[in-house]
Amino acid sequence: MKILEERILSDGIILGGDILKIDNFLNHQIDVVLTDQMGQEFYRLFGEGNVNKILTIESSGIALAVSAAKYFNNCPVVFAKKGKSANVGGDVFECVETSYTRGVEYHVQVSKRYLNEGDRVLILDDFLANGEALNALTEICKQAGATVVGCGVAVTKSYQPGEQRIIDKGYRVESLARIKSMHDGKIEFMG
Amino acid sequence: MKILEERILSDGIILGGDILKIDNFLNHQIDVVLTDQMGQEFYRLFGEGNVNKILTIESSGIALAVSAAKYFNNCPVVFAKKGKSANVGGDVFECVETSYTRGVEYHVQVSKRYLNEGDRVLILDDFLANGEALNALTEICKQAGATVVGCGVAVTKSYQPGEQRIIDKGYRVESLARIKSMHDGKIEFMG
């Protein structure tokens, strides 16, 4: 998605070689015009999938999911909770992941009330690098017996293992910007 | 706001006497039609205030803020980060609050890049009970030299001290549903 790539080039900040901060339009400050355009693009990609629910994970996925929902017939958004011992109360679907960057375990949970057999779920998230969050969300859909229509991601670091990991599990992954490399402060996108 | 009160009565769950869960339309699953209507109502209340930025706090405030932003001329949304030792990187405005319910300290932070002198800020949040989050967000605006146009809240427990605390600091507080009491599983709203 051209406008997202351009925005990453103009506003993204590379820290410590491999950390891309896009704090000023997605992860801390949110440009709602851009998230709306991204939502529309996800509809172009997944609009034929009879999506009836959008699943994301707190916090940075929420803006994207809410912006996209209006294009998907105003379907409900569910955001998974994460924490060291997250408990949303009552019966939950849960997946425990280990953060690659921080080396700690965290729990991803969704209440059983909000994900059901028969749901056709679009999973959305802001970043895909090692794939922990997307893996957890797909596992949770599997536990619920829900169908994953696909995974939509704002920014994927395609040189890290997450994208292939999720594709290898049989899921469709669509990323609005796919980063091929980040060297010497220079970002190169996949062609 | 009638439709919100009705939704709280039909879908809210009271736990342990004083905990109101509105997980199925705001805090875990999000009804984007309702958050849009709430955003529009915030515009009715604060539309004359020349708001140029909406400030909220992760995670449950984000959906509300993104929904409201389109009515406020698509202004940027900034969500404060919270955590035991949250660090959004670089220079931040910060306020440390003690959670009334859990008794632990937590840090609320906003990067100095995203809040400036001259900003006219609408603060939005999902719940107002003891007022910790709103207090932190108003303090952060004060540190930034930004003007707080007002505080908009989805659900306020008016029998708890937060609402008066924020009003006593000189801020305008508008709540879409004000709960007068919760007794024996029965919710009564302010007239």
CSV table of N, CA and C in Angstrom, one decimal, chain B residues 31-117:
chain,number,residue,atom,x,y,z
B,31,ASP,N,-18.9,-2.9,20.0
B,31,ASP,CA,-20.0,-2.6,19.1
B,31,ASP,C,-19.6,-1.3,18.4
B,32,VAL,N,-19.1,-1.4,17.2
B,32,VAL,CA,-18.6,-0.2,16.5
B,32,VAL,C,-19.8,0.8,16.1
B,33,VAL,N,-21.0,0.3,16.0
B,33,VAL,CA,-22.1,1.2,15.7
B,33,VAL,C,-22.4,2.0,17.0
B,34,LEU,N,-22.3,1.4,18.1
B,34,LEU,CA,-22.5,2.1,19.4
B,34,LEU,C,-21.4,3.1,19.7
B,35,THR,N,-20.1,2.7,19.5
B,35,THR,CA,-19.0,3.6,19.7
B,35,THR,C,-19.1,4.8,18.8
B,36,ASP,N,-19.6,4.6,17.5
B,36,ASP,CA,-19.7,5.7,16.6
B,36,ASP,C,-20.8,6.7,17.1
B,37,GLN,N,-21.9,6.1,17.6
B,37,GLN,CA,-23.0,7.0,18.2
B,37,GLN,C,-22.5,7.8,19.4
B,38,MET,N,-21.6,7.1,20.2
B,38,MET,CA,-21.1,7.8,21.3
B,38,MET,C,-20.1,8.9,20.9
B,39,GLY,N,-19.3,8.6,19.9
B,39,GLY,CA,-18.4,9.6,19.3
B,39,GLY,C,-19.2,10.8,18.8
B,40,GLN,N,-20.3,10.6,18.2
B,40,GLN,CA,-21.1,11.7,17.7
B,40,GLN,C,-21.7,12.5,18.9
B,41,GLU,N,-22.1,11.8,19.9
B,41,GLU,CA,-22.6,12.5,21.1
B,41,GLU,C,-21.5,13.3,21.8
B,42,PHE,N,-20.3,12.8,21.8
B,42,PHE,CA,-19.2,13.6,22.3
B,42,PHE,C,-19.0,14.9,21.5
B,43,TYR,N,-19.2,14.8,20.2
B,43,TYR,CA,-19.1,15.9,19.3
B,43,TYR,C,-20.2,16.9,19.7
B,44,ARG,N,-21.4,16.4,19.9
B,44,ARG,CA,-22.5,17.3,20.3
B,44,ARG,C,-22.1,18.1,21.6
B,45,LEU,N,-21.5,17.4,22.5
B,45,LEU,CA,-21.1,18.0,23.8
B,45,LEU,C,-19.9,19.0,23.7
B,46,PHE,N,-18.9,18.6,22.9
B,46,PHE,CA,-17.7,19.3,22.9
B,46,PHE,C,-17.3,19.9,21.5
B,47,GLY,N,-18.2,19.9,20.6
B,47,GLY,CA,-17.9,20.3,19.2
B,47,GLY,C,-17.6,21.8,19.1
B,48,GLU,N,-18.0,22.6,20.0
B,48,GLU,CA,-17.7,24.0,20.0
B,48,GLU,C,-16.3,24.3,20.5
B,49,GLY,N,-15.6,23.3,21.0
B,49,GLY,CA,-14.3,23.6,21.8
B,49,GLY,C,-13.1,23.7,21.0
B,50,ASN,N,-13.2,23.7,19.6
B,50,ASN,CA,-12.0,23.7,18.8
B,50,ASN,C,-11.0,22.7,19.2
B,51,VAL,N,-11.4,21.5,19.4
B,51,VAL,CA,-10.6,20.3,19.8
B,51,VAL,C,-9.7,20.0,18.6
B,52,ASN,N,-8.4,19.9,18.8
B,52,ASN,CA,-7.5,19.4,17.7
B,52,ASN,C,-6.8,18.1,18.0
B,53,LYS,N,-7.1,17.6,19.2
B,53,LYS,CA,-6.4,16.3,19.5
B,53,LYS,C,-7.3,15.6,20.6
B,54,ILE,N,-7.4,14.3,20.4
B,54,ILE,CA,-8.1,13.5,21.4
B,54,ILE,C,-7.1,12.6,22.1
B,55,LEU,N,-7.2,12.7,23.5
B,55,LEU,CA,-6.2,11.9,24.3
B,55,LEU,C,-7.0,10.8,25.1
B,56,THR,N,-6.5,9.6,25.0
B,56,THR,CA,-7.1,8.6,25.8
B,56,THR,C,-6.0,7.7,26.4
B,57,ILE,N,-6.4,6.6,27.0
B,57,ILE,CA,-5.5,5.7,27.6
B,57,ILE,C,-5.7,4.2,27.2
B,58,GLU,N,-4.7,3.5,27.0
B,58,GLU,CA,-4.9,2.1,26.6
B,58,GLU,C,-5.6,1.3,27.6
B,59,SER,N,-6.3,0.2,27.3
B,59,SER,CA,-6.7,-0.2,26.0
B,59,SER,C,-8.1,0.2,25.6
B,60,SER,N,-9.0,0.2,26.6
B,60,SER,CA,-10.4,0.3,26.3
B,60,SER,C,-10.9,1.7,25.8
B,61,GLY,N,-10.0,2.7,26.0
B,61,GLY,CA,-10.4,4.0,25.5
B,61,GLY,C,-10.2,4.2,24.0
B,62,ILE,N,-9.4,3.4,23.5
B,62,ILE,CA,-9.0,3.6,22.1
B,62,ILE,C,-10.1,3.5,21.1
B,63,ALA,N,-11.0,2.5,21.2
B,63,ALA,CA,-12.1,2.4,20.3
B,63,ALA,C,-13.0,3.6,20.3
B,64,LEU,N,-13.2,4.1,21.5
B,64,LEU,CA,-14.1,5.3,21.7
B,64,LEU,C,-13.4,6.5,21.0
B,65,ALA,N,-12.1,6.6,21.3
B,65,ALA,CA,-11.4,7.8,20.7
B,65,ALA,C,-11.3,7.8,19.2
B,66,VAL,N,-11.1,6.6,18.6
B,66,VAL,CA,-11.0,6.5,17.2
B,66,VAL,C,-12.4,6.8,16.6
B,67,SER,N,-13.4,6.3,17.2
B,67,SER,CA,-14.8,6.5,16.7
B,67,SER,C,-15.1,8.0,16.8
B,68,ALA,N,-14.7,8.7,17.8
B,68,ALA,CA,-15.0,10.1,18.0
B,68,ALA,C,-14.2,11.0,17.0
B,69,ALA,N,-13.0,10.6,16.7
B,69,ALA,CA,-12.1,11.5,16.0
B,69,ALA,C,-12.7,11.9,14.7
B,70,LYS,N,-13.4,11.0,14.0
B,70,LYS,CA,-13.9,11.4,12.7
B,70,LYS,C,-14.9,12.6,12.8
B,71,TYR,N,-15.6,12.7,13.9
B,71,TYR,CA,-16.5,13.9,14.1
B,71,TYR,C,-15.8,15.2,14.4
B,72,PHE,N,-14.6,15.0,15.0
B,72,PHE,CA,-13.7,16.2,15.3
B,72,PHE,C,-12.7,16.4,14.2
B,73,ASN,N,-13.3,16.5,13.0
B,73,ASN,CA,-12.4,16.8,11.8
B,73,ASN,C,-11.2,15.9,11.6
B,74,ASN,N,-11.4,14.6,12.0
B,74,ASN,CA,-10.4,13.6,11.8
B,74,ASN,C,-9.1,14.0,12.6
B,75,CYS,N,-9.2,14.6,13.7
B,75,CYS,CA,-8.0,15.0,14.5
B,75,CYS,C,-7.3,13.7,14.9
B,76,PRO,N,-6.0,13.9,15.2
B,76,PRO,CA,-5.2,12.7,15.7
B,76,PRO,C,-5.7,12.3,17.1
B,77,VAL,N,-5.5,11.0,17.3
B,77,VAL,CA,-5.8,10.4,18.6
B,77,VAL,C,-4.4,10.0,19.2
B,78,VAL,N,-4.3,10.3,20.5
B,78,VAL,CA,-3.1,9.9,21.2
B,78,VAL,C,-3.5,9.0,22.4
B,79,PHE,N,-3.0,7.8,22.4
B,79,PHE,CA,-3.3,7.0,23.6
B,79,PHE,C,-2.1,6.9,24.6
B,80,ALA,N,-2.4,7.3,25.8
B,80,ALA,CA,-1.3,7.1,26.8
B,80,ALA,C,-1.0,5.7,27.1
B,81,LYS,N,0.2,5.4,27.4
B,81,LYS,CA,0.6,4.0,27.8
B,81,LYS,C,0.6,3.9,29.3
B,82,LYS,N,0.3,2.7,29.7
B,82,LYS,CA,0.4,2.5,31.2
B,82,LYS,C,1.1,1.2,31.5
B,83,GLY,N,1.7,1.2,32.6
B,83,GLY,CA,2.4,-0.1,33.0
B,83,GLY,C,3.2,0.2,34.3
B,84,LYS,N,3.7,-0.9,34.8
B,84,LYS,CA,4.5,-0.8,36.0
B,84,LYS,C,5.7,0.2,35.9
B,85,SER,N,6.3,0.1,34.7
B,85,SER,CA,7.4,1.0,34.5
B,85,SER,C,7.4,1.3,33.0
B,86,ALA,N,6.2,1.7,32.5
B,86,ALA,CA,6.0,2.0,31.1
B,86,ALA,C,7.1,3.0,30.6
B,87,ASN,N,7.6,2.7,29.5
B,87,ASN,CA,8.5,3.7,28.9
B,87,ASN,C,8.3,3.6,27.4
B,88,VAL,N,7.7,4.7,26.9
B,88,VAL,CA,7.4,4.8,25.5
B,88,VAL,C,8.7,5.2,24.7
B,89,GLY,N,9.8,5.4,25.4
B,89,GLY,CA,11.0,5.8,24.7
B,89,GLY,C,11.2,7.3,24.6
B,90,GLY,N,12.4,7.7,25.0
B,90,GLY,CA,12.6,9.1,24.9
B,90,GLY,C,11.9,10.0,26.0
B,91,ASP,N,11.8,11.2,25.7
B,91,ASP,CA,11.2,12.1,26.6
B,91,ASP,C,9.7,12.0,26.7
B,92,VAL,N,9.2,11.8,28.0
B,92,VAL,CA,7.8,11.6,28.2
B,92,VAL,C,7.2,12.6,29.2
B,93,PHE,N,5.9,12.9,29.1
B,93,PHE,CA,5.2,13.4,30.2
B,93,PHE,C,4.7,12.2,31.0
B,94,GLU,N,4.7,12.3,32.3
B,94,GLU,CA,4.4,11.1,33.1
B,94,GLU,C,3.6,11.5,34.3
B,95,CYS,N,2.7,10.6,34.7
B,95,CYS,CA,2.0,10.7,36.0
B,95,CYS,C,1.9,9.3,36.6
B,96,VAL,N,2.3,9.2,37.9
B,96,VAL,CA,2.2,7.9,38.6
B,96,VAL,C,0.9,7.9,39.4
B,97,GLU,N,0.1,6.9,39.2
B,97,GLU,CA,-1.1,6.8,40.0
B,97,GLU,C,-1.1,5.5,40.8
B,98,THR,N,-1.9,5.5,41.8
B,98,THR,CA,-2.1,4.2,42.6
B,98,THR,C,-3.5,3.7,42.3
B,99,SER,N,-3.5,2.5,41.8
B,99,SER,CA,-4.8,1.9,41.5
B,99,SER,C,-5.6,1.6,42.8
B,100,TYR,N,-6.8,2.2,42.9
B,100,TYR,CA,-7.6,2.0,44.1
B,100,TYR,C,-8.0,0.6,44.3
B,101,THR,N,-8.4,-0.1,43.2
B,101,THR,CA,-8.9,-1.4,43.3
B,101,THR,C,-7.8,-2.5,43.5
B,102,ARG,N,-6.6,-2.2,42.9
B,102,ARG,CA,-5.6,-3.2,43.1
B,102,ARG,C,-4.4,-2.8,44.0
B,103,GLY,N,-4.4,-1.5,44.4
B,103,GLY,CA,-3.4,-1.1,45.4
B,103,GLY,C,-2.0,-1.0,44.8
B,104,VAL,N,-1.8,-1.1,43.5
B,104,VAL,CA,-0.5,-1.0,43.0
B,104,VAL,C,-0.3,0.3,42.2
B,105,GLU,N,1.0,0.8,42.2
B,105,GLU,CA,1.3,2.0,41.4
B,105,GLU,C,1.4,1.6,39.9
B,106,TYR,N,1.0,2.6,39.1
B,106,TYR,CA,1.3,2.4,37.7
B,106,TYR,C,1.6,3.7,37.1
B,107,HIS,N,2.4,3.7,36.0
B,107,HIS,CA,2.9,4.9,35.3
B,107,HIS,C,2.0,5.1,34.1
B,108,VAL,N,1.6,6.4,33.9
B,108,VAL,CA,0.9,6.8,32.7
B,108,VAL,C,1.8,7.7,31.9
B,109,GLN,N,2.1,7.4,30.7
B,109,GLN,CA,3.1,8.2,29.9
B,109,GLN,C,2.6,8.6,28.5
B,110,VAL,N,3.0,9.7,28.1
B,110,VAL,CA,2.7,10.2,26.8
B,110,VAL,C,4.1,10.8,26.3
B,111,SER,N,4.5,10.5,25.1
B,111,SER,CA,5.7,11.0,24.5
B,111,SER,C,5.5,12.5,24.3
B,112,LYS,N,6.6,13.3,24.6
B,112,LYS,CA,6.5,14.7,24.5
B,112,LYS,C,6.3,15.2,23.0
B,113,ARG,N,6.5,14.2,22.1
B,113,ARG,CA,6.4,14.6,20.7
B,113,ARG,C,4.9,14.8,20.3
B,114,TYR,N,4.0,14.2,21.1
B,114,TYR,CA,2.6,14.1,20.7
B,114,TYR,C,1.6,14.9,21.5
B,115,LEU,N,2.1,15.8,22.3
B,115,LEU,CA,1.3,16.7,23.1
B,115,LEU,C,2.1,18.0,23.3
B,116,ASN,N,1.4,19.1,22.8
B,116,ASN,CA,2.2,20.3,22.8
B,116,ASN,C,1.4,21.5,23.4
B,117,GLU,N,2.1,22.5,23.8
B,117,GLU,CA,1.5,23.7,24.2
B,117,GLU,C,0.7,24.2,23.0
